Amino acid sequence: MSSGIPHNSPTPHHGSAVARRTVLGAAATAAVLGATTIGAAAAPAPASSSAVKRPRALPGGGDLGPNVIVFAPSTPGIQAKLDEIFRAQESAQFGTGRYALLFKPGTYQGLNAQLGFYTSIAGLGLSPDDTTLNGDVTVDAGWFNGNATQNFWRSAENLALVPANGTNRWAVAQAAPFRRMHVRGGLNLAPDGYGWASGGYIADSRIDGQVGPYSQQQWYTRDSSVGGWTNAVWNMVFSGVEGAPAQSFPNPPYTTLDTTPVSREKPFLYLDGGAYRVFLPEKRTNARGVTWGSGTPRGTSLPLDQFYVARPGDSAATLNQALTQGLHLLLTPGIYHVDQPIRVERAGTVVLGLGYATLIPDGGAAALKVADVNGVRLAGFLIDAGPVNSATLLEVGPQGASADHSADPITVQDVFIRIGGAGAGKATTSMVVNARHTIVDHTWVWRADHGEGVGWETNRADYGVVVNGDDVLATGLFVEHFNKYDVQWSGQRGRTIFFQNEKAYDAPNQAAIQNGSLKGYAAYKVADSVTQHEGWGLGSYCYYNVDPTIEQHHGFAAPVTAGVRFHGLLVVSLGGNGQYAHVINDTGAPTSGTSTVPSTVVSYP
């Protein structure tokens, strides 16, 4: 999503470092890791020995670093600190600042936490209601003249809010999750004055009052409870939401599933007494409503001493050593350059980022690779492509992965990928999912359309998300601007609930996107070999601003077979900059002129 695009809607006023480490003693290391002790306590080998020196064991637990700021109800000057961070981050769209604001359980009075870029706010209780802010957690768009379409990379989690005026404002675009929140009032998803907005995602949250999306073009809400929902523009999708509006696509454009087939909520940090732990929610099937409604949430937890608490400056070798020792990873806020992939090879490993910790691969490496093992959880971090082309940035399961992970799937949650924008970056494929039964729960995979290092070849990235594994489920899939296919799916029995896409703005001409006999590459392509696939609430938009005469044959492509089904499809030409001839395959009316009105298909085939 970019600025100044006339996303029309029927709403008012809407125009469209290793040295810092202390090595644990031998006994402590063995107790934490349950592994053979090596390091400081071991006797040195004689000078003549041919023994190979091993690295010292890395410690678990530790300080969360200077950019994790922890508040208690008694902390003085909370509002001043919140305002200081907001001033630094409000318009720092491609800056290097990263912050996590954590609130200990208790009640806080009269706060307004305004969130800028790369800022996460979260409570440290087991339930959102353990941490109550009498006040607001606000995202607005004053920095961008009331346009919220670039309010990316910020999050709110695990808090109860009592909004000062009865309604909390959360005017966001992509990569801005609202998870595990309890709003004791209403929620407004549009900027002040109802300027342009393009979000968004809510999960495991309860909004007691009404949710007003107003100018939001699209939104996905999962496994939550709402007191009401006021309107819809193009594409509103609900799964497992108590109080959701009934199915009515395309008028109004509500796509509603009674339950979510499979879900497992994102891991989160909390305080148990005075000690940090990471809670791992359990998997649910046919899920509906929040996980924390009454009593202790279901799941398990890990003490912080089972995590390597990483800091910016830690190398990939250090992170991989920690994983080899059996530690999980907690990535504290900041930028991490990696010259080799972070390799997650042990079942049940957790890699959890705080404050939009960012991995940048150097020299064309992948940022992270996951083995074909059960129960890995990746959550809460950003991957930024480096200037040397990476074949793949994130690989979930190796090529040919075939193990059955249905009982304990791999989850990828709030993991965002960016190619360009913060500087030149390239990647042939951003995310490849080879492992079966993987759940991709909220991702924004973005080839930048603005910022630094942006151009048809400058930040070349042919494919956004490639799914080869069978039985993969995507809940909240945002993929935009790739040179070829944004999503390419060849695994069997794949399912997607909510998809938002824009085709690449900067195609220089029709010839640049010619795809054999077809004009353009589909936003979402299901391989001809697939016999079972299903999708609900999928939208693709075009804005070919370099050559507005470009025609896109269709937004969606799939084999014509009874086992491949879609519900609630739409395509939109933004202001007539390019056109779609069809919605899916050769079905669906063309978009028309400059009207910015969706062409829809209720069900296919």
XYZ file of C-alpha atoms in Angstrom:
605
model
C 0.000 0.000 0.000
C 1.249 3.465 -0.773
C 0.356 7.080 -0.305
C -2.026 9.167 -2.325
C -3.878 6.264 -3.958
C -7.565 7.070 -4.431
C -9.041 4.110 -2.572
C -12.647 5.140 -2.878
C -15.203 4.127 -0.313
C -18.733 5.129 0.612
C -17.714 6.869 3.830
C -17.679 10.510 4.916
C -14.619 12.606 3.971
C -12.947 9.672 2.249
C -11.347 10.319 -1.148
C -10.806 7.132 -2.164
C 26.712 -8.036 21.321
C 28.616 -10.925 22.318
C 31.184 -9.138 24.493
C 28.527 -8.221 27.002
C 27.823 -11.874 27.896
C 28.628 -13.462 31.210
C 29.279 -17.183 30.915
C 27.344 -19.324 33.352
C 29.308 -21.595 35.630
C 29.522 -25.244 34.669
C 26.861 -26.461 37.076
C 24.420 -23.702 36.200
C 24.861 -24.245 32.487
C 24.255 -27.943 32.827
C 21.140 -27.325 34.920
C 19.672 -24.890 32.407
C 20.536 -26.749 29.247
C 20.535 -30.328 30.407
C 23.614 -30.789 28.244
C 27.260 -31.620 28.580
C 29.087 -28.646 30.052
C 31.833 -26.979 28.095
C 33.522 -23.664 28.635
C 35.105 -21.795 31.528
C 35.022 -24.579 34.113
C 36.666 -27.122 31.826
C 40.405 -27.662 32.162
C 42.353 -26.257 29.200
C 43.918 -28.716 26.820
C 47.713 -28.977 26.883
C 49.472 -26.857 24.287
C 50.499 -29.945 22.393
C 46.990 -31.371 22.333
C 45.259 -31.744 19.005
C 41.854 -31.242 20.640
C 39.610 -28.746 18.911
C 38.459 -25.921 21.151
C 34.710 -25.613 21.428
C 32.902 -22.347 22.009
C 31.856 -21.588 25.528
C 28.266 -22.416 26.381
C 25.966 -19.455 25.942
C 23.786 -18.478 28.895
C 20.031 -18.490 28.929
C 17.933 -15.624 30.222
C 19.303 -12.214 31.014
C 18.700 -8.531 30.464
C 16.130 -7.577 27.814
C 18.201 -4.589 26.724
C 17.715 -0.824 26.593
C 14.878 -0.779 24.060
C 12.570 -2.981 26.094
C 11.013 -0.507 28.481
C 9.079 -1.979 31.398
C 6.531 0.021 33.347
C 4.786 -0.642 36.664
C 1.773 1.312 37.929
C 4.132 3.118 40.313
C 6.662 4.108 37.627
C 6.973 7.914 37.487
C 6.734 9.789 34.190
C 5.104 7.043 32.118
C 3.258 9.445 29.824
C 6.411 11.510 29.220
C 8.350 8.401 28.210
C 5.582 7.240 25.897
C 5.482 10.667 24.262
C 9.290 10.735 23.857
C 9.303 7.420 22.002
C 6.348 8.434 19.861
C 8.091 11.654 18.800
C 11.101 9.606 17.666
C 9.034 6.963 15.857
C 5.960 8.756 14.565
C 7.267 9.302 11.035
C 10.388 7.062 11.095
C 8.984 4.703 8.492
C 12.364 3.349 7.415
C 14.375 4.246 10.518
C 16.417 1.942 12.741
C 14.691 2.596 16.074
C 12.923 -0.419 17.604
C 10.953 -0.415 20.884
C 8.913 -2.777 23.044
C 6.803 -1.117 25.754
C 5.817 -3.642 28.424
C 3.375 -3.020 31.254
C 3.430 -5.084 34.430
C 0.052 -6.288 35.715
C -1.968 -3.650 37.476
C -4.066 -0.604 36.719
C -2.749 2.510 34.975
C -4.607 5.817 34.979
C -4.988 8.477 32.314
C -2.519 7.258 29.681
C -2.530 7.750 25.929
C 0.086 5.512 24.350
C 0.471 6.758 20.787
C 2.306 4.189 18.690
C 4.681 5.060 15.879
C 6.721 2.814 13.617
C 8.449 -0.282 15.031
C 6.783 0.104 18.407
C 5.016 -2.720 20.232
C 2.982 -2.331 23.388
C 1.989 -5.304 25.542
C 0.806 -6.308 28.974
C 2.779 -8.783 31.059
C -0.107 -10.725 32.576
C -1.489 -14.108 31.593
C -4.773 -12.438 30.680
C -5.389 -9.045 29.074
C -7.520 -8.145 32.067
C -4.473 -8.471 34.344
C -3.175 -5.181 32.917
C -5.703 -2.368 32.568
C -4.989 0.986 30.971
C -7.608 3.572 31.768
C -6.850 5.443 28.602
C -5.966 4.694 25.000
C -3.502 2.930 22.757
C -3.721 5.178 19.732
C -2.705 5.012 16.101
C -3.684 7.994 13.982
C -2.317 9.584 10.827
C -1.486 13.191 11.689
C 2.101 12.615 10.510
C 0.801 11.880 6.988
C -1.976 14.430 6.572
C -4.687 12.061 7.731
C -3.699 9.218 5.388
C -3.322 5.953 7.322
C -2.292 3.773 4.366
C 1.352 3.777 5.514
C 0.765 3.103 9.221
C 2.777 -0.138 9.169
C 4.920 -2.116 11.676
C 3.408 -1.560 15.128
C 1.359 -3.755 17.456
C -0.759 -3.958 20.588
C -1.124 -7.125 22.644
C -2.425 -8.496 25.932
C -3.947 -5.340 27.438
C -7.347 -4.210 28.662
C -8.277 -0.682 27.615
C -10.907 1.628 29.034
C -10.879 4.353 26.354
C -11.075 7.913 27.625
C -13.949 8.863 25.344
C -15.446 5.399 25.057
C -13.787 4.474 21.746
C -10.145 3.625 21.046
C -8.629 4.701 17.690
C -6.527 2.106 15.816
C -6.043 3.493 12.292
C -3.517 1.154 10.723
C -2.521 -0.485 7.489
C -0.528 -3.704 7.019
C 1.732 -5.386 9.602
C -0.035 -3.872 12.598
C -1.602 -6.721 14.626
C -4.100 -6.128 17.413
C -3.893 -9.366 19.422
C -5.236 -10.579 22.729
C -6.768 -7.204 23.556
C -9.848 -6.360 25.622
C -11.410 -3.020 24.703
C -14.017 -2.058 27.270
C -15.696 0.231 24.779
C -15.616 0.714 21.026
C -12.842 0.517 18.449
C -12.423 2.948 15.530
C -10.210 1.600 12.738
C -10.039 4.826 10.676
C -7.989 8.003 11.097
C -9.440 11.202 12.448
C -11.665 12.654 9.725
C -12.018 9.227 8.058
C -9.060 9.689 5.707
C -7.749 6.795 3.659
C -7.066 3.575 5.553
C -5.962 0.111 4.550
C -5.614 -2.542 7.246
C -5.716 -4.783 9.103
C -5.880 -7.691 11.563
C -7.462 -8.530 14.924
C -7.120 -11.863 16.721
C -8.024 -13.341 20.119
C -9.567 -10.024 21.202
C -12.785 -8.854 22.782
C -14.267 -5.483 21.868
C -17.239 -4.882 24.149
C -18.614 -2.072 22.015
C -18.911 -1.523 18.323
C -16.075 -1.785 15.800
C -16.179 1.011 13.213
C -13.958 0.286 10.208
C -15.317 3.314 8.309
C -12.758 3.946 5.526
C -10.867 0.659 5.886
C -10.894 -1.094 2.527
C -10.316 -4.554 3.999
C -9.951 -6.222 7.379
C -9.598 -9.716 8.866
C -10.805 -10.609 12.359
C -10.165 -14.077 13.801
C -11.283 -15.941 16.942
C -12.597 -12.886 18.746
C -15.749 -11.270 20.110
C -17.240 -7.958 18.985
C -20.211 -5.982 20.207
C -21.095 -4.954 16.652
C -19.616 -4.026 13.282
C -20.742 -0.854 11.528
C -19.900 -1.013 7.834
C -17.756 -2.479 5.066
C -15.966 -1.019 2.065
C -14.490 -3.780 -0.122
C -13.597 -6.878 1.867
C -14.305 -7.703 5.509
C -13.553 -11.274 6.609
C -14.382 -12.987 9.897
C -13.611 -16.483 11.163
C -14.553 -17.707 14.632
C -15.861 -14.283 15.683
C -18.727 -13.971 18.138
C -20.938 -11.047 17.114
C -19.656 -10.958 13.534
C -22.063 -9.841 10.814
C -23.702 -12.583 8.787
C -22.343 -13.793 5.479
C -23.472 -11.367 2.776
C -20.682 -10.887 0.220
C -20.699 -8.855 -1.945
C -23.374 -6.502 -0.588
C -22.258 -5.717 2.005
C -18.911 -7.466 1.431
C -18.840 -9.647 4.551
C -17.272 -13.105 4.302
C -18.041 -14.924 7.544
C -16.926 -18.354 8.722
C -18.451 -19.627 11.953
C -15.134 -21.092 13.116
C -11.440 -21.106 12.208
C -10.436 -24.630 11.125
C -7.136 -24.686 13.052
C -5.479 -21.973 15.105
C -2.782 -21.585 17.715
C -2.232 -18.156 19.209
C 1.085 -16.331 19.145
C 3.562 -16.941 22.012
C 3.889 -14.059 24.444
C 6.112 -12.863 27.268
C 4.584 -12.582 30.746
C 5.582 -12.258 34.397
C 5.153 -15.138 36.816
C 5.833 -13.492 40.137
C 9.011 -11.597 39.391
C 10.269 -13.934 36.659
C 9.722 -13.725 32.917
C 8.242 -16.681 31.119
C 6.997 -17.246 27.562
C 3.496 -18.671 27.250
C 2.782 -21.088 24.414
C -0.961 -21.304 23.713
C -2.307 -24.679 22.694
C -3.674 -25.578 19.280
C -7.423 -25.289 18.752
C -9.581 -26.843 16.070
C -12.841 -25.299 14.907
C -11.973 -22.335 17.097
C -14.391 -19.584 18.035
C -14.024 -16.701 20.482
C -11.057 -15.725 22.648
C -8.701 -18.124 24.415
C -8.563 -16.190 27.687
C -12.237 -15.697 28.535
C -12.294 -17.441 31.891
C -9.644 -19.051 34.031
C -6.042 -19.751 33.099
C -5.423 -19.906 29.342
C -4.688 -23.356 27.992
C -1.119 -24.082 26.986
C 2.362 -24.428 28.431
C 5.104 -21.988 29.342
C 8.876 -21.780 29.305
C 11.144 -19.913 31.730
C 13.311 -17.194 30.249
C 16.477 -19.115 31.144
C 15.584 -21.530 28.366
C 15.940 -18.664 25.865
C 19.048 -17.045 24.504
C 18.227 -13.354 24.889
C 19.761 -11.950 21.730
C 20.935 -8.400 21.235
C 21.665 -6.485 18.013
C 25.249 -7.271 17.056
C 24.918 -10.981 17.776
C 26.054 -12.947 14.749
C 24.239 -15.761 12.995
C 26.941 -18.102 14.333
C 26.094 -17.064 17.891
C 22.377 -17.493 17.349
C 22.938 -20.899 15.778
C 25.179 -21.956 18.659
C 22.398 -21.086 21.075
C 19.923 -23.149 19.060
C 22.367 -26.075 18.893
C 22.690 -25.958 22.690
C 18.934 -26.383 22.946
C 18.014 -22.807 23.741
C 15.125 -20.927 22.198
C 15.660 -17.415 20.811
C 14.263 -14.143 22.133
C 15.253 -11.370 19.719
C 15.296 -8.040 21.558
C 14.556 -4.879 19.544
C 17.090 -3.831 16.943
C 18.770 -4.793 13.666
C 20.534 -8.154 13.220
C 22.817 -8.756 10.231
C 23.204 -12.454 9.458
C 25.744 -13.865 6.998
C 24.247 -17.351 7.102
C 20.778 -18.662 7.826
C 19.528 -18.976 11.381
C 18.859 -22.713 11.453
C 15.956 -23.991 13.524
C 16.407 -27.756 13.624
C 14.923 -28.861 16.957
C 11.235 -29.665 17.387
C 9.331 -27.201 19.535
C 11.813 -24.349 19.133
C 10.483 -20.834 19.697
C 11.924 -17.797 17.916
C 10.150 -14.756 19.344
C 10.916 -11.163 18.436
C 10.208 -8.073 20.510
C 9.709 -4.571 19.130
C 10.026 -5.562 15.481
C 13.514 -7.054 15.771
C 14.788 -7.142 12.192
C 16.935 -9.745 10.428
C 18.947 -8.624 7.392
C 20.764 -11.348 5.438
C 24.165 -10.394 4.036
C 25.844 -11.769 0.943
C 22.721 -13.372 -0.482
C 22.061 -15.714 2.451
C 18.636 -16.791 3.621
C 17.627 -15.177 6.897
C 16.100 -18.241 8.556
C 15.469 -21.905 7.722
C 13.303 -24.380 9.625
C 13.838 -28.152 9.502
C 11.009 -30.652 8.919
C 10.196 -30.914 12.630
C 7.125 -30.483 14.821
C 5.947 -27.483 16.754
C 8.335 -24.702 15.758
C 6.921 -21.238 16.505
C 8.208 -18.183 14.648
C 6.673 -14.914 15.801
C 7.034 -11.173 15.965
C 9.959 -10.179 13.754
C 10.757 -8.520 10.440
C 13.027 -9.788 7.666
C 14.571 -7.137 5.430
C 16.194 -8.262 2.161
C 19.843 -7.322 1.708
C 21.423 -5.705 -1.361
C 22.769 -9.035 -2.669
C 19.979 -11.202 -4.046
C 18.810 -14.000 -1.746
C 17.243 -17.012 -3.427
C 14.908 -17.265 -0.416
C 14.541 -15.156 2.717
C 12.483 -17.525 4.896
C 12.286 -21.293 4.317
C 9.765 -23.239 6.392
C 10.781 -26.854 5.922
C 13.409 -28.032 3.432
C 12.608 -28.879 -0.142
C 10.791 -32.212 -0.215
C 9.597 -31.995 3.407
C 6.980 -34.685 4.000
C 6.524 -35.269 7.748
C 3.012 -35.125 9.187
C 2.790 -32.145 11.547
C -0.976 -32.150 12.014
C -0.768 -32.797 15.778
C 1.825 -30.075 16.375
C 2.156 -27.702 13.419
C 4.789 -25.119 12.657
C 3.350 -21.617 13.101
C 4.517 -18.380 11.466
C 2.837 -15.395 13.144
C 3.410 -11.674 12.719
C 6.539 -12.442 10.685
C 6.850 -9.711 8.081
C 9.117 -9.588 5.040
C 10.236 -6.484 3.160
C 12.201 -6.074 -0.069
C 13.385 -2.480 -0.535
C 12.083 0.667 1.105
C 14.746 0.893 3.789
C 17.387 0.549 1.055
C 18.072 -1.609 -1.966
C 17.149 -5.246 -1.421
C 16.554 -8.260 -3.643
C 15.165 -11.764 -3.200
C 13.917 -14.179 -5.811
C 11.385 -15.679 -3.384
C 10.485 -14.151 -0.047
C 8.886 -17.050 1.833
C 8.790 -20.726 0.892
C 6.587 -23.105 2.883
C 7.560 -26.723 2.293
C 6.500 -28.238 5.626
C 3.084 -29.845 5.794
C 0.349 -28.482 8.088
C 2.132 -25.152 8.579
C -0.094 -22.317 9.835
C 0.820 -18.887 8.480
C -1.144 -16.576 10.749
C -0.852 -12.949 9.704
C 2.016 -11.972 7.487
C 2.726 -9.001 5.250
C 5.194 -9.849 2.511
C 5.971 -6.596 0.721
C 8.078 -5.609 -2.229
C 8.305 -1.893 -1.489
C 6.549 0.596 -3.734
C 8.049 3.635 -1.984
C 11.103 4.543 0.087
C 14.750 4.005 -0.884
C 15.974 1.337 -3.280
C 12.726 1.032 -5.199
C 12.444 0.247 -8.910
C 11.337 -2.547 -11.220
C 14.844 -4.060 -11.210
C 16.314 -2.219 -8.191
C 14.332 -4.245 -5.644
C 13.577 -7.159 -7.928
C 11.551 -9.890 -6.224
C 9.719 -12.340 -8.444
C 7.672 -14.315 -5.900
C 6.161 -13.391 -2.559
C 4.908 -16.600 -0.908
C 5.445 -20.039 -2.457
C 3.608 -22.960 -0.828
C 4.816 -26.450 -1.763
C 3.721 -28.267 1.401
C 0.394 -30.047 1.697
C -2.321 -29.096 4.203
C -1.031 -25.554 4.769
C -3.437 -22.993 6.262
C -3.029 -19.225 5.872
C -5.100 -16.937 8.084
C -4.492 -13.309 7.194
C -2.270 -13.310 4.104
C -1.096 -9.902 2.856
C 1.289 -10.095 -0.130
C 2.012 -7.155 -2.417
C 3.850 -5.805 -5.468
C 5.928 -8.767 -6.682
C 7.363 -8.851 -10.182
C 5.662 -12.171 -11.014
C 3.315 -14.266 -8.824
C 2.575 -12.800 -5.413
C 1.366 -16.199 -4.153
C 2.117 -19.482 -5.913
C 0.526 -22.562 -4.334
C 1.280 -26.130 -5.397
C 0.582 -28.052 -2.171
C -2.590 -30.102 -1.852
C -5.465 -29.237 0.462
C -4.277 -25.681 1.040
C -6.630 -23.147 2.623
C -6.518 -19.357 2.834
C -8.851 -17.230 4.926
C -8.415 -13.597 3.833
C -5.932 -12.453 1.214
C -5.043 -8.846 0.384
C -2.892 -7.936 -2.586
C -1.760 -5.143 -4.836
C 0.038 -5.922 -8.056
C 3.384 -4.187 -8.630
C 2.801 -0.518 -9.370
C 6.001 -0.019 -11.314
C 5.739 -2.447 -14.243
C 7.208 -0.357 -17.052
C 4.926 -1.689 -19.783
C 2.703 -4.589 -20.824
C 5.633 -6.591 -22.201
C 7.413 -6.566 -18.806
C 4.659 -8.673 -17.264
C 3.755 -10.861 -20.220
C 3.208 -14.400 -18.905
C 3.191 -16.671 -21.917
C -0.139 -16.071 -23.599
C -1.514 -14.260 -20.547
C -1.293 -10.591 -19.739
C 0.264 -10.356 -16.292
C 0.850 -12.801 -13.466
C -2.035 -13.678 -11.176
C -1.850 -12.345 -7.639
C -2.764 -15.818 -6.364
C -1.905 -18.829 -8.534
C -2.945 -22.390 -7.690
C -0.909 -24.913 -9.684
C -2.633 -27.002 -12.325
C -1.588 -30.177 -10.442
C -3.644 -29.245 -7.360
C -6.900 -31.138 -6.908
C -8.029 -29.672 -3.533
C -7.770 -26.077 -2.382
C -10.106 -23.532 -0.796
C -10.061 -19.797 -0.189
C -12.374 -17.272 1.457
C -12.316 -13.476 1.151
C -9.557 -12.783 -1.377
C -8.895 -9.420 -3.033
C -6.403 -8.079 -5.563
C -5.935 -4.454 -6.631
C -3.954 -2.905 -9.467
C -2.397 0.544 -9.712
C -0.129 0.546 -12.742
C 1.019 4.137 -12.340
C 4.009 3.902 -14.714
C 1.869 2.616 -17.579
C -1.848 2.980 -16.826
C -2.745 1.205 -20.081
C -1.581 -2.184 -18.725
C -4.207 -4.920 -18.666
C -4.088 -7.730 -16.111
C -5.833 -10.857 -17.431
C -7.065 -11.876 -13.966
C -6.361 -11.542 -10.263
C -6.656 -15.274 -9.521
C -5.729 -18.421 -11.446
C -6.652 -21.979 -10.519
C -7.421 -25.334 -12.126
C -11.076 -25.836 -12.976
C -12.010 -28.776 -10.789
C -14.636 -29.423 -8.142
C -12.029 -29.760 -5.383
C -10.646 -26.244 -5.902
C -13.120 -23.687 -4.528
C -13.142 -19.984 -3.790
C -15.621 -17.791 -1.926
C -15.803 -13.986 -1.958
C -13.322 -12.889 -4.645
C -12.780 -9.332 -5.857
C -10.481 -7.253 -8.046
C -10.219 -3.463 -8.097
C -8.549 -0.993 -10.431
C -7.408 1.957 -8.320
C -8.466 5.065 -10.164
C -8.332 3.323 -13.538
C -4.552 2.837 -13.473
C -4.551 -0.484 -15.287
C -7.481 -2.843 -15.597
C -8.413 -6.455 -14.868
C -10.117 -8.354 -17.663
C -11.483 -11.014 -15.269
C -11.553 -11.906 -11.586
C -10.504 -15.584 -11.689
C -9.415 -17.433 -14.810
C -11.865 -16.239 -17.491
C -14.678 -15.615 -15.007
C -15.847 -12.289 -13.620
C -16.602 -8.945 -15.205
C -13.760 -6.590 -16.103
C -13.030 -3.585 -13.944
C -14.291 -0.411 -15.513
C -12.698 2.937 -16.164
C -11.716 5.125 -13.235
C -14.580 4.102 -10.967
C -12.504 2.115 -8.395
C -15.460 -0.219 -7.935
C -14.703 -3.911 -7.294
C -15.605 -6.647 -9.717
C -16.696 -9.642 -7.646
C -17.240 -13.388 -7.862
C -19.294 -14.848 -5.020
C -18.180 -18.438 -5.516
C -15.986 -20.367 -7.946
C -16.384 -22.610 -9.800
